[in-house]
Coordinates of C-alpha atoms and ligand atoms in Angstrom, one line a residue:
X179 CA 27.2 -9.9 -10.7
X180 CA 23.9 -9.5 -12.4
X181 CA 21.6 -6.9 -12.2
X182 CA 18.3 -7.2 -13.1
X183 CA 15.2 -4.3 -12.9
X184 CA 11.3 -4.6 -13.2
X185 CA 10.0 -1.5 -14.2
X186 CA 6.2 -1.4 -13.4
X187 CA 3.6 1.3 -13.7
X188 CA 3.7 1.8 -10.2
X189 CA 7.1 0.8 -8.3
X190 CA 10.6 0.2 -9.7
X191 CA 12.2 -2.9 -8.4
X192 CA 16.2 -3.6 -8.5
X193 CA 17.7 -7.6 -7.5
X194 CA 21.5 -8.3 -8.0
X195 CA 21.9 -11.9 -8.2
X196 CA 25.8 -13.6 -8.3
X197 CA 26.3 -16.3 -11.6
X198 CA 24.2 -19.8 -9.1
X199 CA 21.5 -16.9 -9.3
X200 CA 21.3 -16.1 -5.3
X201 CA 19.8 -13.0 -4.2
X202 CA 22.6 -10.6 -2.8
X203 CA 20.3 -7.8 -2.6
X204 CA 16.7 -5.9 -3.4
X205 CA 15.2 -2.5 -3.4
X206 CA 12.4 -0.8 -5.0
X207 CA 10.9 2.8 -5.3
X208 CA 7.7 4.1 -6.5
X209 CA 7.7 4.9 -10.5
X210 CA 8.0 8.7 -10.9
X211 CA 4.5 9.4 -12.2
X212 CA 4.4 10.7 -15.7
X213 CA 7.9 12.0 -16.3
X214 CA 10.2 10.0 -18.2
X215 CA 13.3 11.9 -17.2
X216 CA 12.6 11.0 -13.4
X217 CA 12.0 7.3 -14.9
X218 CA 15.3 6.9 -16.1
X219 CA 17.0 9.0 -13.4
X220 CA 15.3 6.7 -11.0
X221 CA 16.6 3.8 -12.8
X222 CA 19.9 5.1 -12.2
X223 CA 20.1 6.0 -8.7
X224 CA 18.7 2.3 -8.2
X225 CA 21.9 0.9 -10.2
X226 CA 24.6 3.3 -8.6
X227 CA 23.4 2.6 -4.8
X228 CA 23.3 -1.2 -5.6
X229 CA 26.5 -0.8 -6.7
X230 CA 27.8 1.5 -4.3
X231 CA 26.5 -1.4 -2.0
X232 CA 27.8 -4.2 -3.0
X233 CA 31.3 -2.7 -4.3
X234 CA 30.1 -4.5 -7.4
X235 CA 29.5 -3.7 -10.7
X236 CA 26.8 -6.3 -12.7
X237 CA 25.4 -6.6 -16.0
X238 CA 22.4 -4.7 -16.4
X239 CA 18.9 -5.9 -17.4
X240 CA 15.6 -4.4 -17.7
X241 CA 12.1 -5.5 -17.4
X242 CA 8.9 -3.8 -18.5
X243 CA 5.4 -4.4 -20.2
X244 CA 5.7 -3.9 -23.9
X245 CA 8.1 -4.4 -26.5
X246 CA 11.2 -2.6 -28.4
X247 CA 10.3 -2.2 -31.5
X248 CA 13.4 -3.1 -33.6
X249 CA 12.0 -0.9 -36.8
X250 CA 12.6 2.0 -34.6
X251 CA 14.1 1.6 -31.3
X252 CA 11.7 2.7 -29.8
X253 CA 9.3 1.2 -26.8
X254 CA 5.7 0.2 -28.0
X255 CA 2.9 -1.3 -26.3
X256 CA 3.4 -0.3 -22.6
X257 CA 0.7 0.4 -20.3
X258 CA 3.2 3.1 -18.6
X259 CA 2.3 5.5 -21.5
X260 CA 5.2 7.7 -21.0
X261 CA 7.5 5.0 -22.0
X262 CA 5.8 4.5 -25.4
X263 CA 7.8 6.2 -28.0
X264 CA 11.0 6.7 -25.8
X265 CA 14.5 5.4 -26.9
X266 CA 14.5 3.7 -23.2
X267 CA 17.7 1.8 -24.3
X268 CA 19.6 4.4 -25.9
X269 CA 18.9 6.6 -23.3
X270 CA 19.7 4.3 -20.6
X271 CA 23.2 3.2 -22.1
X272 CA 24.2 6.6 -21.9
X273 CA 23.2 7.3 -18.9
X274 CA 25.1 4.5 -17.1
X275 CA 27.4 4.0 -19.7
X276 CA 27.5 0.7 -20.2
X277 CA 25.3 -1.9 -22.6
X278 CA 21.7 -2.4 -20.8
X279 CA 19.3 -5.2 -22.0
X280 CA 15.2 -5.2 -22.0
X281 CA 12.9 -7.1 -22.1
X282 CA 9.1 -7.4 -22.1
X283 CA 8.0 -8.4 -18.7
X284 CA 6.5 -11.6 -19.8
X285 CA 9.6 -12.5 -21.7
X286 CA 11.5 -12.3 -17.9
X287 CA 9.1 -14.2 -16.5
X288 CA 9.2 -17.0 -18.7
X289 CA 13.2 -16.5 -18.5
X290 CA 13.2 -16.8 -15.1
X291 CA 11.5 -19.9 -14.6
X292 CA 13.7 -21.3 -17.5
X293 CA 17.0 -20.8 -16.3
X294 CA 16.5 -21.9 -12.4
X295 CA 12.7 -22.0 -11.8
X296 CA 9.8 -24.4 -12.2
X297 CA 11.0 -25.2 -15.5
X298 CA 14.8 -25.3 -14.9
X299 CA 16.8 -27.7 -18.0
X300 CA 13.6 -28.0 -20.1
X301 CA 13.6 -27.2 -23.7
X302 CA 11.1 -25.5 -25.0
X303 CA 9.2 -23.2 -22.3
X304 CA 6.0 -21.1 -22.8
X305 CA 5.6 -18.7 -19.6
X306 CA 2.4 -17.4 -19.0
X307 CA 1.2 -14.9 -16.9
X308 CA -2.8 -15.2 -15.9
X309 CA -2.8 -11.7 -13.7
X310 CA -4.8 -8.2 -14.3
X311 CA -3.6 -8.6 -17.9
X312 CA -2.3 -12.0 -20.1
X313 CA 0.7 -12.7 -21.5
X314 CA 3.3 -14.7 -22.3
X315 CA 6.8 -15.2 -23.5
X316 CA 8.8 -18.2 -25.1
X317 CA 12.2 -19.5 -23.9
X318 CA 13.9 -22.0 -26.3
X319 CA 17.2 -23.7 -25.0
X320 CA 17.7 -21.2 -22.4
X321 CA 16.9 -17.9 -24.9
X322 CA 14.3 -16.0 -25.2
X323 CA 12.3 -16.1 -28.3
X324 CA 12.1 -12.8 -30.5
X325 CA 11.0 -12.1 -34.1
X326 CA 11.0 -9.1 -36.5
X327 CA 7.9 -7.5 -34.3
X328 CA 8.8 -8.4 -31.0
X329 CA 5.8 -9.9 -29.9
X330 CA 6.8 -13.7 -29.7
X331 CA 4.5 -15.5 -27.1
X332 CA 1.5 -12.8 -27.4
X333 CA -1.2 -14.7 -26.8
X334 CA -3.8 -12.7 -24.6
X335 CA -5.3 -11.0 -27.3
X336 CA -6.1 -13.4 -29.8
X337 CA -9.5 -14.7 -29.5
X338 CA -10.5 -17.8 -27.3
X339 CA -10.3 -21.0 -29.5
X340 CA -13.1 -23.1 -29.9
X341 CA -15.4 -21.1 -28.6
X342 CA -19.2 -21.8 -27.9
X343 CA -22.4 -20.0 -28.8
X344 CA -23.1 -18.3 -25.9
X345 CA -18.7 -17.2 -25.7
X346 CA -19.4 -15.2 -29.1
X347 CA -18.8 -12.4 -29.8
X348 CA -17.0 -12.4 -26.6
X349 CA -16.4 -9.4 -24.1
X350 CA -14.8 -6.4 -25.1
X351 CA -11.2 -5.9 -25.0
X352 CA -9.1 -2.5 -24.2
X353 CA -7.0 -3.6 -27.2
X354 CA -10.9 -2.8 -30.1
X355 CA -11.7 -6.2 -30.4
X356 CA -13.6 -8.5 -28.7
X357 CA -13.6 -11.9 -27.5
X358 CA -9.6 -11.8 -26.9
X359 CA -8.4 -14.9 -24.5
X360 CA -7.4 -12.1 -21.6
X361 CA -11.1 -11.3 -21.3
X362 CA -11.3 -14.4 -20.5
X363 CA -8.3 -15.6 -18.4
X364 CA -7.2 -12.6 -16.8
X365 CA -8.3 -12.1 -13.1
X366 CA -10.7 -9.3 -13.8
X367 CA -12.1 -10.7 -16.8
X368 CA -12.8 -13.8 -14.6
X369 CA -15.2 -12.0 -11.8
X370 CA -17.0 -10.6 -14.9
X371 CA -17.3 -13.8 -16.4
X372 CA -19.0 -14.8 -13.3
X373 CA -21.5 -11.7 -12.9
X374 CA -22.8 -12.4 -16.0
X375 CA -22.9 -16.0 -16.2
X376 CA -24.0 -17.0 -12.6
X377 CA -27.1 -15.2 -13.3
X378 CA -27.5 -17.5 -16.5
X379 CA -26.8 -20.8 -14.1
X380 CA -30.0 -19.8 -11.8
X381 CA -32.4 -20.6 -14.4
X382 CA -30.8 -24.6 -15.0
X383 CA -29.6 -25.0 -11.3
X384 CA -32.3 -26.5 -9.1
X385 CA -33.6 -24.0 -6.3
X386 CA -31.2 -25.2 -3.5
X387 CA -28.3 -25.0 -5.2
X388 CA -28.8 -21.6 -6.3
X389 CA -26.7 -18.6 -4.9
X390 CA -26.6 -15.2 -4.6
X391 CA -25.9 -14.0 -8.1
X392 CA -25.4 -10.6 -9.1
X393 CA -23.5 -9.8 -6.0
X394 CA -19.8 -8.1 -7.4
X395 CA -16.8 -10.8 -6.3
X396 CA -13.4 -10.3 -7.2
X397 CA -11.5 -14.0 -8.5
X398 CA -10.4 -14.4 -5.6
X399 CA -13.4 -14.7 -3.7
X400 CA -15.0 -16.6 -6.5
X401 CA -12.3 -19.4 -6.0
X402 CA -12.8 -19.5 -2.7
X403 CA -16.3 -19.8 -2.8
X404 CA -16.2 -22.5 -5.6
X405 CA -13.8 -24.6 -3.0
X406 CA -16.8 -23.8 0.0
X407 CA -19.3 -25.0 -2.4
X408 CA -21.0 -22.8 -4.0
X409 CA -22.1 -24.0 -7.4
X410 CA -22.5 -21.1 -9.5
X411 CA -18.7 -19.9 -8.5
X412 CA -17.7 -23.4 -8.3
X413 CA -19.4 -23.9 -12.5
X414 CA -17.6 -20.4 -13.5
X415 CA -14.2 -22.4 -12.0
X416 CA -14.8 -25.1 -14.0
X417 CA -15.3 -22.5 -17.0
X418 CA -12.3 -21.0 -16.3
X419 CA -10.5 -24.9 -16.8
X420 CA -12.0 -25.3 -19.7
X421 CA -11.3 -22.3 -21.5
X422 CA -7.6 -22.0 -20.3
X423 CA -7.5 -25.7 -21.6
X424 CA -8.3 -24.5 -24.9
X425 CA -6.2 -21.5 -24.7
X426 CA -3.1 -24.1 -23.6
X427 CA -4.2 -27.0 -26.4
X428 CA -3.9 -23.8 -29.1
X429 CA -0.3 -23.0 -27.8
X430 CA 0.4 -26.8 -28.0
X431 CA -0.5 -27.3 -31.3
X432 CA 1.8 -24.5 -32.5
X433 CA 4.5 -24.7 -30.2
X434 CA 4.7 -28.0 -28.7
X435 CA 6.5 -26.4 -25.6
X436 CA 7.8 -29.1 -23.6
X437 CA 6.4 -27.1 -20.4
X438 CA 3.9 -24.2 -19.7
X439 CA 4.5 -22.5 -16.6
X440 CA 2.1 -20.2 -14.9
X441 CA 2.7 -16.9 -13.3
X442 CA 0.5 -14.4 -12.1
X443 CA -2.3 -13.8 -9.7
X444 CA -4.8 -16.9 -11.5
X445 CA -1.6 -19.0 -11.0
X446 CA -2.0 -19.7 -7.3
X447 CA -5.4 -21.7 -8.0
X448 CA -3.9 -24.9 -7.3
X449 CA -6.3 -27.3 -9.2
X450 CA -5.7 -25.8 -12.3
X451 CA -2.7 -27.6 -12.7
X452 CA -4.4 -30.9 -12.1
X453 CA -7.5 -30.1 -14.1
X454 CA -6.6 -28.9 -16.8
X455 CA -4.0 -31.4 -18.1
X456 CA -7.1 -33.9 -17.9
X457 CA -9.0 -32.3 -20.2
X458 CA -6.5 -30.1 -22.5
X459 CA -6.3 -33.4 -25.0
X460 CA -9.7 -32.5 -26.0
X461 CA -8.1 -30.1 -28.4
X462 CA -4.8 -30.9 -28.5
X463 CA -3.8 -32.6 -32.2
X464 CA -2.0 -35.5 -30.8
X465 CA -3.1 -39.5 -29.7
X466 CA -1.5 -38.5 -26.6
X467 CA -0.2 -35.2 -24.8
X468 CA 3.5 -35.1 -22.7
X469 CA 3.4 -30.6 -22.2
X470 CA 3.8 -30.6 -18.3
X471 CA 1.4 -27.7 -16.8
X472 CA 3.2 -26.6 -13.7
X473 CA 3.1 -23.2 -11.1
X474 CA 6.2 -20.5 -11.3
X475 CA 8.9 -20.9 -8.4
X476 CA 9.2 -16.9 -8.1
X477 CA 6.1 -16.0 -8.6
X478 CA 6.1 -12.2 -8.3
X479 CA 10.6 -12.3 -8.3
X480 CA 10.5 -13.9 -11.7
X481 CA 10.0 -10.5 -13.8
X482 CA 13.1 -9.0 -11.9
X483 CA 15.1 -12.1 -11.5
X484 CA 14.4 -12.5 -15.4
X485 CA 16.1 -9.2 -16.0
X486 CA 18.9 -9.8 -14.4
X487 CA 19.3 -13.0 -16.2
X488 CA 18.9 -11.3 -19.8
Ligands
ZN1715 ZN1 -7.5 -7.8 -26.7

């Protein structure tokens, strides 16, 4: 039995899976706020009634955002900032006595989708996770990719290739600089997109087309629009296309995954996958482009099903 846990800012999740990867059970808890003590605590309790459950013992797994740093040990890079700085694995191998694995969420997801998912027997897989936040993580012949920093598939925050005039310098990113690709992909850097740049479209659309710019829409509600259509959400859509498009082609050109899968809320926007594989040769170095663009299986599951799978 496998045991796999995604450990979020706000809830703790726990999935045993057997070895054909079927679900034998799930629970989850609210994250203990601000106290890693109760963190790890919760972690175990999670472990010992799963197992107390099951009258099972599994492998252990862990997922959560950021990275171990293997200069130190030590967790780095997590937006649940008591976890940065903590000897999570040490601590937790002591605690449940036995050997525990993490991961960086991204790498799970990307994990996941590799080992039974939407991208189940390929080669080379680059997961990517278009959410509140982007990410990604690199599986190669059914292992995740690592390097000396532990950062392998990081992505979001380098700047947005090819960019155009009026993309420079870019928005400002929570990481100092400015112009990074999740200020542009990510679901929040989308509707922000849109405020600003719908009011731009008014002046070149002709009067009946216009819309009600200005007004505050989440992405959601911009896609929706856009498929109802409204041109200036339906022109910050096709924006959205073309800049992931570029984002992709920039993977492709380094990595030549064989597939990209997409996770996260952005994910579910179905003609993305259609879109942009018609225009990503634009950018991609190649007479001819064979990277298949398709949406995750799990969705939300593949962090913790990921885990459990490390
Ligand atoms: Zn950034």
């Amino acid at each position: 039995m496998r045991l796999g846990i995604d450990l979020g800012g706000t809830k703790i999740e726990i999935i045993a899976l057997d070895d054909a990867g079927h679900e034998l059970l799930r629970h989850r808890v609210p994250t203990p706020k601000g106290d890693y003590h109760e963190t790890l605590q919760a972690i175990a309790q999670l472990v010992h009634d799963a197992e107390a459950e099951l009258g099972l013992q599994g492998s252990l797994g862990i997922g959560t955002p950021g990275a171990l740093s293997r200069a130190t040990g030590r967790l780095k890079n997590s937006n649940s900032v008591v976890l940065n700085g903590q000897s999570i694995l040490q601590d937790l191998e002591s605690l449940l006595q036995r050997k525990v694995k993490i991961s960086n969420d991204a790498n799970c997801f990307a994990l996941s989708e590799a080992t039974d998912g939407a991208a189940a027997g390929a080669k080379v897989v680059f997961g990517a996770i278009l959410g509140t936040g982007v990410g990604a993580g690199i599986v190669v012949n059914g292992h995740i990719l690592t390097g000396p920093n532990g950062i392998a598939g990081e992505w979001g925050h380098n700047p947005l290739p090819w960019p155009q005039a009026h993309e420079l310098p870019g928005p400002q990113c929570y990481c100092g600089k400015q112009g990074c690709i999740e200020t542009f992909l990510s679901g929040p850097g989308m509707a922000k997109l849109h405020q600003v740049e719908s009011k731009i479209s008014v002046h070149v659309e002709p009067v009946e087309t216009r819309t009600t710019s200005g007004s505050v829409l989440s992405a959601e509600q911009v896609v929706q629009r856009a498929e109802q259509g409204d041109a200036a959400c339906e022109r910050s859509l096709q924006l959205y296309e073309n800049r992931l498009a570029r984002s992709l082609a920039h993977v492709i050109n380094i990595l030549d995954p064989d597939i990209i899968v997409l996770g996260g809320g952005m994910s579910n926007i179905e003609r993305l996958y259609v879109n942009v594989p018609k225009i990503w040769d634009n950018w991609v170095f190649s007479d001819r482009v064979d990277t298949r663009l398709v949406k995750h299986r799990f969705g939300d599951s593949s962090g913790v099903r990921g885990a459990a799978w490390l």
